[in-house]
Short mmCIF file of C-alpha atoms in Angstrom, two decimals:
data_model
loop_
_atom_site.label_atom_id
_atom_site.label_comp_id
_atom_site.label_asym_id
_atom_site.label_seq_id
_atom_site.Cartn_x
_atom_site.Cartn_y
_atom_site.Cartn_z
CA MET A 1 6.51 -124.83 67.18
CA ASP A 2 5.56 -125.91 70.20
CA VAL A 3 7.26 -128.95 69.54
CA ILE A 4 11.03 -128.07 68.81
CA LYS A 5 11.05 -126.05 71.74
CA LEU A 6 10.68 -128.96 73.94
CA MET A 7 13.10 -131.36 71.98
CA LEU A 8 15.71 -128.33 72.88
CA ARG A 9 14.93 -128.35 76.24
CA PHE A 10 15.18 -131.52 76.85
CA GLY A 11 19.03 -131.60 75.31
CA ALA A 12 18.30 -131.61 71.51
CA ASP A 13 21.16 -131.25 69.28
CA VAL A 14 20.23 -127.36 67.11
CA ASN A 15 23.09 -128.03 64.33
CA THR A 16 21.98 -132.29 65.10
CA GLN A 17 21.71 -133.60 61.39
CA ASN A 18 20.66 -136.66 58.69
CA GLN A 19 22.01 -138.49 56.46
CA ASP A 20 21.66 -136.02 53.61
CA GLY A 21 23.49 -133.37 56.17
CA TYR A 22 20.40 -131.88 56.33
CA ARG A 23 19.43 -129.55 60.01
CA ALA A 24 16.54 -127.96 60.95
CA LEU A 25 17.53 -124.78 59.84
CA HIS A 26 17.49 -126.14 56.17
CA TYR A 27 14.18 -127.47 56.45
CA ALA A 28 12.68 -124.24 57.88
CA ALA A 29 14.80 -122.09 54.98
CA ASN A 30 13.79 -125.13 51.96
CA GLY A 31 9.72 -124.56 53.47
CA ASP A 32 9.75 -120.66 54.23
CA ALA A 33 9.13 -121.33 57.96
CA LEU A 34 10.43 -117.67 59.26
CA VAL A 35 9.46 -117.61 62.12
CA VAL A 36 10.56 -120.92 63.11
CA SER A 37 14.13 -120.43 61.93
CA LYS A 38 14.43 -117.42 63.67
CA PHE A 39 13.82 -118.94 66.71
CA LEU A 40 16.70 -121.95 65.55
CA LEU A 41 18.77 -118.89 65.36
CA ASP A 42 18.42 -117.52 68.26
CA ALA A 43 18.73 -120.69 70.06
CA GLY A 44 22.41 -121.25 68.47
CA ALA A 45 21.69 -122.71 65.35
CA ASN A 46 25.10 -122.92 62.57
CA ILE A 47 23.90 -120.63 59.93
CA ASN A 48 26.59 -121.69 57.63
CA ALA A 49 25.78 -125.14 58.11
CA GLU A 50 26.65 -127.29 54.81
CA ASP A 51 24.65 -130.10 53.41
CA GLN A 52 26.08 -133.04 51.82
CA ASN A 53 25.91 -130.77 48.72
CA GLY A 54 27.86 -128.18 50.73
CA LYS A 55 24.90 -126.23 50.49
CA THR A 56 24.25 -123.90 52.79
CA ALA A 57 20.04 -122.61 54.50
CA LEU A 58 20.64 -119.82 52.69
CA HIS A 59 21.29 -121.30 48.84
CA HIS A 60 18.46 -123.00 49.88
CA CYS A 61 16.07 -120.43 50.24
CA ILE A 62 17.34 -118.66 47.55
CA HIS A 63 16.61 -121.97 45.27
CA GLU A 64 13.12 -121.13 46.66
CA GLY A 65 12.71 -118.20 46.16
CA SER A 66 12.03 -116.48 49.75
CA LEU A 67 12.54 -113.01 50.29
CA LEU A 68 11.49 -112.55 53.57
CA MET A 69 14.09 -115.53 54.97
CA ALA A 70 16.73 -114.55 52.72
CA ASN A 71 16.46 -110.99 54.35
CA LEU A 72 16.37 -112.74 57.73
CA LEU A 73 19.49 -115.42 57.11
CA ILE A 74 21.80 -112.08 55.28
CA SER A 75 20.95 -110.01 58.28
CA ARG A 76 22.36 -112.22 61.01
CA GLY A 77 25.01 -112.23 58.87
CA ALA A 78 24.65 -115.44 56.46
CA ASP A 79 28.20 -115.82 54.49
CA ILE A 80 26.99 -114.65 50.35
CA ASP A 81 31.16 -115.94 49.32
CA TRP A 82 29.94 -119.49 50.30
CA GLU A 83 30.86 -121.84 47.89
CA ASP A 84 28.81 -125.42 47.52
CA GLU A 85 30.71 -128.72 46.05
CA THR A 86 29.61 -126.61 42.71
CA GLY A 87 31.13 -123.55 43.12
CA GLU A 88 28.50 -121.76 43.87
CA THR A 89 27.61 -118.93 46.06
CA PRO A 90 24.82 -116.99 46.96
CA VAL A 91 25.67 -114.00 44.29
CA THR A 92 25.69 -116.55 41.55
CA LEU A 93 22.59 -118.11 42.68
CA CYS A 94 20.84 -115.33 42.21
CA LEU A 95 22.40 -114.40 38.94
CA ARG A 96 21.67 -117.35 37.80
CA ARG A 97 18.34 -117.63 38.31
CA ARG A 98 18.21 -113.89 37.54
CA ASN A 99 15.89 -113.20 40.87
CA MET A 100 17.12 -109.55 40.69
CA ASN A 101 14.33 -109.54 44.06
CA MET A 102 16.85 -111.42 45.72
CA LEU A 103 20.34 -109.76 44.22
CA GLN A 104 18.95 -106.80 45.58
CA ILE A 105 18.40 -107.74 48.81
CA ILE A 106 22.27 -108.60 48.87
CA LEU A 107 22.94 -105.57 47.69
CA ASN A 108 21.67 -103.49 49.91
CA HIS A 109 23.09 -105.55 52.94
CA HIS A 110 26.35 -105.69 51.29
CA HIS A 111 27.64 -102.97 48.67
CA MET A 112 29.13 -100.78 51.90
CA VAL A 113 30.64 -103.57 53.20
CA ALA A 114 35.37 -104.17 52.15
CA THR A 115 36.49 -107.39 53.00
CA ALA A 116 39.53 -108.43 52.35
CA GLN A 117 38.03 -110.76 49.42
CA ARG A 118 35.96 -107.66 48.08
CA ARG A 119 37.68 -104.52 47.70
CA ASP A 120 34.52 -103.47 46.48
CA PHE A 121 31.42 -105.55 47.02
CA ALA A 122 29.09 -103.90 44.50
CA ALA A 123 31.58 -104.06 41.43
CA ASN A 124 32.80 -107.46 41.78
CA VAL A 125 28.58 -108.77 41.94
CA LEU A 126 28.85 -106.33 38.97
CA LEU A 127 31.89 -107.94 36.75
CA SER A 128 29.61 -111.61 38.09
CA ALA A 129 26.73 -110.29 36.49
CA VAL A 130 28.43 -109.24 32.88
CA ASP A 131 30.49 -112.45 33.42
CA TYR A 132 27.12 -114.47 33.64
CA GLU A 133 25.81 -112.15 30.86
CA VAL A 134 22.43 -110.98 33.06
CA GLY A 135 22.16 -107.52 31.43
CA GLU A 136 18.83 -107.14 33.84
CA ALA A 137 21.06 -107.58 37.22
CA VAL A 138 24.18 -105.49 35.35
CA HIS A 139 21.25 -102.42 34.79
CA LEU A 140 20.23 -102.93 38.67
CA ILE A 141 23.65 -102.64 39.80
CA VAL A 142 24.26 -99.51 37.75
CA GLU A 143 21.23 -97.52 37.94
CA GLY A 144 20.67 -98.74 41.58
CA GLY A 145 23.98 -96.29 41.94
CA TYR A 146 25.64 -99.73 43.99
CA SER A 147 28.39 -99.43 41.25
CA SER A 148 29.98 -97.33 38.67
CA VAL A 149 29.68 -98.78 35.45
CA THR A 150 33.15 -97.32 34.68
CA MET A 151 35.02 -99.71 37.59
CA SER A 152 37.66 -101.90 37.13
CA ASP A 153 38.73 -105.18 38.72
CA ALA A 154 42.58 -105.51 40.28
CA ALA A 155 43.80 -106.15 36.28
CA GLY A 156 42.35 -102.93 35.41
CA GLU A 157 39.29 -104.83 33.24
CA THR A 158 36.43 -102.62 33.37
CA PRO A 159 32.86 -104.28 32.56
CA LEU A 160 33.07 -103.66 29.29
CA HIS A 161 36.08 -105.66 28.55
CA ARG A 162 34.45 -108.58 30.20
CA ALA A 163 32.21 -108.74 28.01
CA ILE A 164 33.90 -108.68 25.41
CA LEU A 165 35.33 -112.07 26.89
CA LYS A 166 31.92 -113.01 26.82
CA CYS A 167 31.39 -111.98 23.10
CA ASN A 168 28.34 -110.06 23.73
CA PRO A 169 26.97 -107.32 21.82
CA GLN A 170 23.70 -107.08 23.40
CA LEU A 171 25.06 -106.61 26.54
CA MET A 172 28.16 -104.75 25.59
CA GLU A 173 25.15 -101.94 24.16
CA LEU A 174 23.75 -102.06 27.16
CA LEU A 175 27.45 -101.14 28.98
CA ILE A 176 27.87 -98.48 26.57
CA ASP A 177 24.48 -96.91 27.30
CA LEU A 178 25.04 -96.58 30.84
CA ASN A 179 28.26 -94.38 30.07
CA PRO A 180 27.12 -91.90 27.59
CA ALA A 181 30.38 -90.26 28.29
CA GLY A 182 32.38 -92.89 26.62
CA GLU A 183 35.09 -93.09 28.83
CA SER A 184 34.52 -97.09 28.96
CA LEU A 185 35.42 -96.95 25.53
CA THR A 186 38.75 -96.17 25.36
CA ALA A 187 39.73 -97.31 29.13
CA THR A 188 42.76 -100.00 29.53
CA THR A 189 43.37 -102.70 31.49
CA THR A 190 47.25 -102.38 33.74
CA MET A 191 48.38 -104.03 30.61
CA GLY A 192 47.32 -101.15 28.68
CA GLU A 193 44.76 -103.16 26.57
CA THR A 194 41.73 -101.17 25.91
CA PRO A 195 38.27 -102.74 25.51
CA MET A 196 39.07 -102.58 21.29
CA HIS A 197 42.79 -104.53 21.73
CA TYR A 198 40.34 -107.13 23.18
CA ALA A 199 37.57 -106.91 20.85
CA ALA A 200 40.66 -107.40 18.38
CA ARG A 201 41.96 -110.10 20.19
CA HIS A 202 39.07 -112.55 21.42
CA GLY A 203 35.47 -110.80 19.66
CA SER A 204 33.91 -111.46 16.83
CA VAL A 205 33.49 -109.46 14.06
CA SER A 206 29.68 -108.24 15.42
CA VAL A 207 31.73 -106.99 18.15
CA VAL A 208 34.69 -105.45 16.44
CA GLU A 209 31.77 -103.62 14.97
CA THR A 210 29.56 -102.76 17.93
CA LEU A 211 33.04 -101.06 19.22
CA ARG A 212 33.57 -99.30 15.80
CA ARG A 213 30.24 -97.40 15.80
CA ARG A 214 30.04 -96.76 19.32
CA LEU A 215 33.18 -95.06 19.23
CA MET A 216 32.24 -93.47 15.97
CA ARG A 217 29.16 -92.01 18.33
CA VAL A 218 30.97 -90.48 20.27
CA LEU A 219 34.22 -89.35 18.28
CA GLY A 220 32.63 -88.11 15.28
CA ASP A 221 34.44 -89.48 11.96
CA PHE A 222 37.65 -90.74 12.47
CA GLY A 223 39.24 -89.50 9.24
CA GLU A 224 39.14 -85.98 10.67
CA LEU A 225 41.11 -87.58 13.39
CA ASP A 226 44.64 -87.45 13.30
CA GLU A 227 47.05 -90.13 14.03
CA ALA A 228 47.55 -89.43 17.51
CA THR A 229 43.95 -88.65 18.01
CA ASN A 230 42.59 -91.91 17.38
CA PRO A 231 42.37 -93.71 20.33
CA LEU A 232 42.47 -97.17 18.07
CA ASN A 233 46.07 -96.40 17.37
CA ALA A 234 47.28 -96.65 21.04
CA THR A 235 49.52 -99.05 22.00
CA ASN A 236 49.36 -101.40 24.66
CA ASN A 237 52.08 -102.43 27.10
CA ALA A 238 54.18 -104.84 24.83
CA GLY A 239 53.68 -101.91 22.53
CA VAL A 240 51.58 -103.00 20.00
CA THR A 241 48.00 -102.17 18.63
CA CYS A 242 44.85 -103.78 18.10
CA MET A 243 45.46 -104.02 14.46
CA TYR A 244 48.56 -105.55 15.04
CA VAL A 245 46.73 -107.94 17.80
CA ALA A 246 44.07 -108.32 15.53
CA ALA A 247 46.34 -108.96 12.60
CA THR A 248 48.78 -111.33 14.32
CA THR A 249 45.39 -113.39 16.15
CA GLU A 250 44.69 -116.80 14.58
CA ALA A 251 40.96 -117.56 14.47
CA SER A 252 40.02 -118.93 17.44
CA THR A 253 37.13 -121.05 17.45
CA ARG A 254 34.42 -118.13 17.97
CA ARG A 255 35.30 -116.54 14.53
CA GLY A 256 33.98 -118.75 11.36
CA PRO A 257 35.21 -118.58 8.06
CA GLY A 258 36.27 -115.13 6.77
CA GLU A 259 35.92 -112.91 10.06
CA HIS A 260 39.47 -112.66 10.53
CA ASP A 261 39.12 -110.26 7.60
CA ALA A 262 36.38 -108.46 8.05
CA ILE A 263 37.58 -107.48 11.52
CA VAL A 264 40.79 -106.23 10.46
CA GLU A 265 38.45 -104.37 7.38
CA SER A 266 36.60 -102.82 9.93
CA LEU A 267 39.78 -101.47 11.80
CA GLN A 268 40.74 -99.95 8.28
CA ARG A 269 38.07 -98.29 7.70
CA LEU A 270 38.75 -95.78 11.34
CA ASN A 271 42.14 -95.49 9.83
CA ALA A 272 43.61 -97.77 12.24
CA ARG A 273 47.62 -98.21 12.02
CA LEU A 274 49.28 -101.58 12.47
CA PHE A 275 51.98 -100.08 13.64
CA PRO A 276 53.19 -97.14 15.62
CA ARG A 277 55.18 -94.27 13.19
CA ASP A 278 58.18 -95.14 15.53
CA CYS A 279 57.91 -98.70 15.74
CA ILE A 280 58.97 -99.31 12.47
CA VAL A 281 62.74 -99.23 12.31
CA LEU A 282 65.85 -99.51 14.59
CA ARG A 283 67.72 -96.69 14.80
CA SER A 284 71.03 -97.48 15.89
CA LEU A 285 72.25 -98.82 12.85
CA PRO A 286 75.16 -97.17 10.59
CA ALA A 287 73.62 -94.75 8.33
CA GLU A 288 71.80 -95.74 5.45
CA MET A 289 71.33 -99.21 6.90
CA VAL A 290 67.65 -100.83 7.67
CA LEU A 291 66.80 -102.51 10.24
CA LEU A 292 63.09 -103.21 11.00
CA HIS A 293 61.51 -103.04 14.15
CA GLU A 294 60.98 -106.60 15.62
CA HIS A 295 56.66 -105.81 15.71
CA VAL A 296 57.46 -105.36 12.05
CA ARG A 297 60.04 -108.59 11.66
CA ARG A 298 58.06 -110.74 13.22
CA GLY A 299 54.41 -109.45 11.76
CA MET A 300 55.89 -109.78 7.74
CA THR A 301 57.12 -113.48 8.17
CA LEU A 302 53.68 -114.28 9.26
CA TRP A 303 51.55 -112.16 6.76
CA ILE A 304 54.20 -113.72 4.45
CA ARG A 305 53.51 -116.86 4.89
CA GLU A 306 49.75 -116.66 5.58
CA ALA A 307 49.60 -114.59 1.85
CA HIS A 308 51.23 -118.09 0.51
CA ASP A 309 49.08 -120.35 2.02
CA GLN A 310 46.25 -118.91 1.14
CA SER A 311 47.56 -118.63 -2.85
CA HIS A 312 47.62 -122.40 -2.23
CA GLU A 313 44.88 -123.75 -1.09
CA ILE A 314 43.06 -126.01 -3.05
CA ASP A 315 39.70 -127.85 -3.24
CA ASP A 316 40.23 -131.46 -2.28
CA GLY A 317 40.62 -133.78 -5.43
CA GLN A 318 42.15 -130.89 -8.01
CA GLU A 319 45.47 -129.73 -8.65
CA GLU A 320 47.12 -127.02 -7.77
CA ASP A 321 46.33 -124.01 -9.85
CA ASP A 322 48.20 -121.17 -11.63
CA GLU A 323 47.52 -118.74 -8.83
CA GLY A 324 49.82 -121.01 -5.92
CA ARG A 325 52.42 -121.20 -8.82
CA ILE A 326 52.42 -117.79 -9.60
CA SER A 327 52.86 -116.85 -5.50
CA ASP A 328 55.74 -119.23 -5.41
CA VAL A 329 57.68 -117.01 -8.14
CA LEU A 330 56.90 -113.88 -6.89
CA LEU A 331 57.70 -114.95 -3.07
CA THR A 332 61.26 -116.40 -4.71
CA GLU A 333 61.66 -112.89 -6.72
CA LEU A 334 61.08 -111.04 -3.24
CA CYS A 335 62.90 -113.46 -1.23
CA PHE A 336 65.68 -112.72 -4.32
CA ASP A 337 65.66 -108.84 -3.96
CA TRP A 338 65.79 -108.87 -0.25
CA VAL A 339 68.93 -109.70 0.08
CA ALA A 340 69.94 -108.02 -3.05
CA SER A 341 69.60 -105.49 -1.29
CA VAL A 342 70.94 -106.90 2.47
CA ALA A 343 73.61 -103.78 3.45
CA VAL A 344 77.02 -105.35 4.26
CA LEU A 345 78.13 -104.27 8.26
CA PRO A 346 81.91 -102.48 8.10
CA SER A 347 83.43 -105.38 9.43
CA SER A 348 82.25 -107.70 7.86
CA SER A 349 84.02 -109.20 4.01
CA ARG A 350 82.27 -112.31 3.75
CA ARG A 351 78.63 -110.75 2.20
CA ALA A 352 79.18 -112.82 -1.17
CA ASN A 353 79.82 -115.75 -0.09
CA TRP A 354 76.39 -116.09 2.28
CA ALA A 355 74.27 -114.36 0.15
CA GLY A 356 75.23 -116.67 -2.58
CA VAL A 357 74.11 -119.78 -0.02
CA LEU A 358 71.29 -117.59 0.29
CA LEU A 359 70.73 -117.10 -3.45
CA VAL A 360 71.21 -121.10 -3.87
CA ALA A 361 68.48 -121.62 -1.43
CA ILE A 362 65.98 -119.65 -2.40
CA SER A 363 66.26 -121.00 -5.99
CA ALA A 364 66.04 -124.75 -4.50
CA GLY A 365 62.39 -123.53 -3.59
CA TYR A 366 63.03 -122.20 -0.02
CA ALA A 367 62.06 -119.00 -0.11
CA TYR A 368 59.19 -119.68 2.55
CA GLU A 369 61.34 -121.24 4.90
CA LEU A 370 64.24 -118.16 4.97
CA VAL A 371 61.31 -115.30 5.10
CA PRO A 372 61.96 -115.07 9.00
CA LEU A 373 65.86 -115.61 8.57
CA LEU A 374 65.78 -112.33 5.18
CA LEU A 375 63.34 -110.22 7.65
CA GLU A 376 66.85 -110.20 10.54
CA LEU A 377 68.84 -109.23 7.86
CA PRO A 378 69.44 -104.76 7.53
CA LEU A 379 69.14 -103.46 4.12
CA VAL A 380 70.30 -100.96 2.45
CA GLY A 381 67.86 -97.28 2.74
CA SER A 382 67.83 -96.84 -0.63
CA ALA A 383 66.72 -100.04 -2.31
CA VAL A 384 63.87 -100.53 0.46
CA ALA A 385 61.42 -99.02 -2.04
CA GLY A 386 62.11 -101.76 -4.40
CA VAL A 387 60.97 -104.61 -2.18
CA LEU A 388 58.21 -102.87 -0.60
CA ASP A 389 57.37 -102.81 -4.90
CA ARG A 390 57.84 -106.68 -4.82
CA LEU A 391 56.03 -106.63 -1.97
CA GLU A 392 52.71 -105.09 -3.08
CA ARG A 393 53.35 -107.36 -6.14
CA PHE A 394 53.04 -110.45 -3.74
CA ALA A 395 50.41 -109.45 -1.37
CA ARG A 396 47.84 -108.71 -4.43
CA VAL A 397 48.25 -112.91 -5.48
CA ARG A 398 44.65 -114.02 -5.90
CA GLN A 399 43.00 -112.61 -3.61
CA GLU A 400 44.38 -108.93 -1.66
CA HIS A 401 45.92 -109.80 1.12
CA LEU A 402 44.87 -106.35 3.28
CA VAL A 403 47.92 -106.83 5.78
CA LEU A 404 50.82 -106.41 4.08
CA LEU A 405 48.90 -104.12 1.45
CA GLN A 406 49.07 -101.66 5.24
CA VAL A 407 52.61 -102.91 5.67
CA HIS A 408 52.91 -101.79 2.10
CA ALA A 409 51.11 -98.79 2.82
CA GLU A 410 52.54 -97.85 6.64
CA LEU A 411 56.42 -98.71 5.42
CA SER A 412 56.24 -96.50 1.83
CA ALA A 413 55.04 -93.95 3.70
CA ALA A 414 57.18 -93.70 6.34
CA PHE A 415 60.17 -93.84 4.34
CA GLY A 416 59.28 -91.26 1.92
CA GLY A 417 57.89 -93.28 -1.11
CA ARG A 418 61.76 -93.31 -1.79
CA GLY A 419 63.53 -95.54 0.49
CA ASP A 420 64.85 -92.05 2.35
CA LEU A 421 65.10 -93.60 5.98
CA PHE A 422 65.92 -89.90 7.49
CA ASN A 423 62.01 -88.82 6.57
CA VAL A 424 60.81 -90.75 9.40
CA GLU A 425 59.08 -89.09 11.56
#
C-alpha cells in the first residue's frame, strides 16, 4: 500500500494499463484487495475501465466471487450493464455462475433504480433469470419482493411466456407456483397471445401438458366451461385460437415424432376450438352462398394436403400401399363434390365452362394442386353437408387426421348439420 501511495505521489497514472489492458483496479479486484481498491477509487481510478477483453473490475470480482469487493464497486457506481466483448454483463455473469449472494447485492443496490434502458430493473433481471433458466434467481427475485411474477416487458411477455420459449416445464411450474391466483396462465402479450398460444407455437408436449394441468387446477373441469369462458378459445390479435396455432405450426426441431398430433390431442381434451364461432363463414354474400373464412380456407388447405401426404408415407424400398390409392380416390371425390356444390354468382353465365375445366383437371390427377383454388370458391349453403361428409371420409384414411375431423365437427355444428347457413350463431 505504501508503494502505491509513493508512486502516485510522484506522478504515476492511477489508470495506466499493461499490455493486457489490466489496470491496478483490475488486479485489486481479482485479489480481493478491498483497502487497496478503496484507495485507488479515491485516487481517481476509472471504475468502469476495461481490460483487453472488455471486462471491468466488477466483472473480475464477480468471477472471483468476492462479495465485499462487489459491494464496494457497486456502491461506488460500477456499471452493472457494462458488456464485455462477448456481451456478458455483471448481471448475466451472476446468473450464469448462479451466485445468488452476488445477485442479491446487485438487487439491493439497484432494484429501485429506473433508467432509460431499464424501466424496472428487478423485473428485467427476472426476465433474464428466466432466459438463463436459473430457477434459484427467479425464486429470490419474486419471494424477496423485488419484482412480481406477473410483470411483463414492452412486448407484454411475462416470465411464463419466456419460460415457454425455453421449453422448460420445471421453470414453468415454479413460476406458476409463485402466482397461486393463476393470472399468469391467461396473461396476454401486446399481440394478444396467451401462454397457451406460445406453447402451441413454440412448445413441446410436456410444455402443453404442464399448462393443461395447471389450468385445470385453477379453473376446474373444462367440460363444465362454456365456449365463451374457456380461456383456450381466446383469440390473438390475428383472430386465431391456440388450437389453430398448434394445428398450423410445422413441427420444429424441438418436437419429436408424433408430438404435433399429441399437442393437438391435448388441446382437444380441454374442449379447445379451432375457429371462433363468428369466424367460420363470411356474411356479405348473397343468400344461400357460403364462403369460408380465410382462416378456415388457409387451415383446410394445409390439413387436406397434410392428410394426403401422410397417407402416401411409405418405408424405403416399399411400393405405395392401398391406403395411398384410397386417399387419392377420396380426395378426388371430395374435389368433385366441391365443384358440383359451387354457387353461381348472379352475374355469371359461364359456370359450365370453368366447372368443366376443373373437373377435367381433377380427373387428370390434379386434385391435390387444386385444393387451394377450390376453397376460394363460394358454395351453395344447402350443399355444405354433403361436402362435409366427403371431408370426414377423407380424414379417416389410414390414421385419423385429428384436425380435419375437428374441422368437420365445427363446420357441421355451425351449419346445424343441415348446411343451413342461417343457423350459424
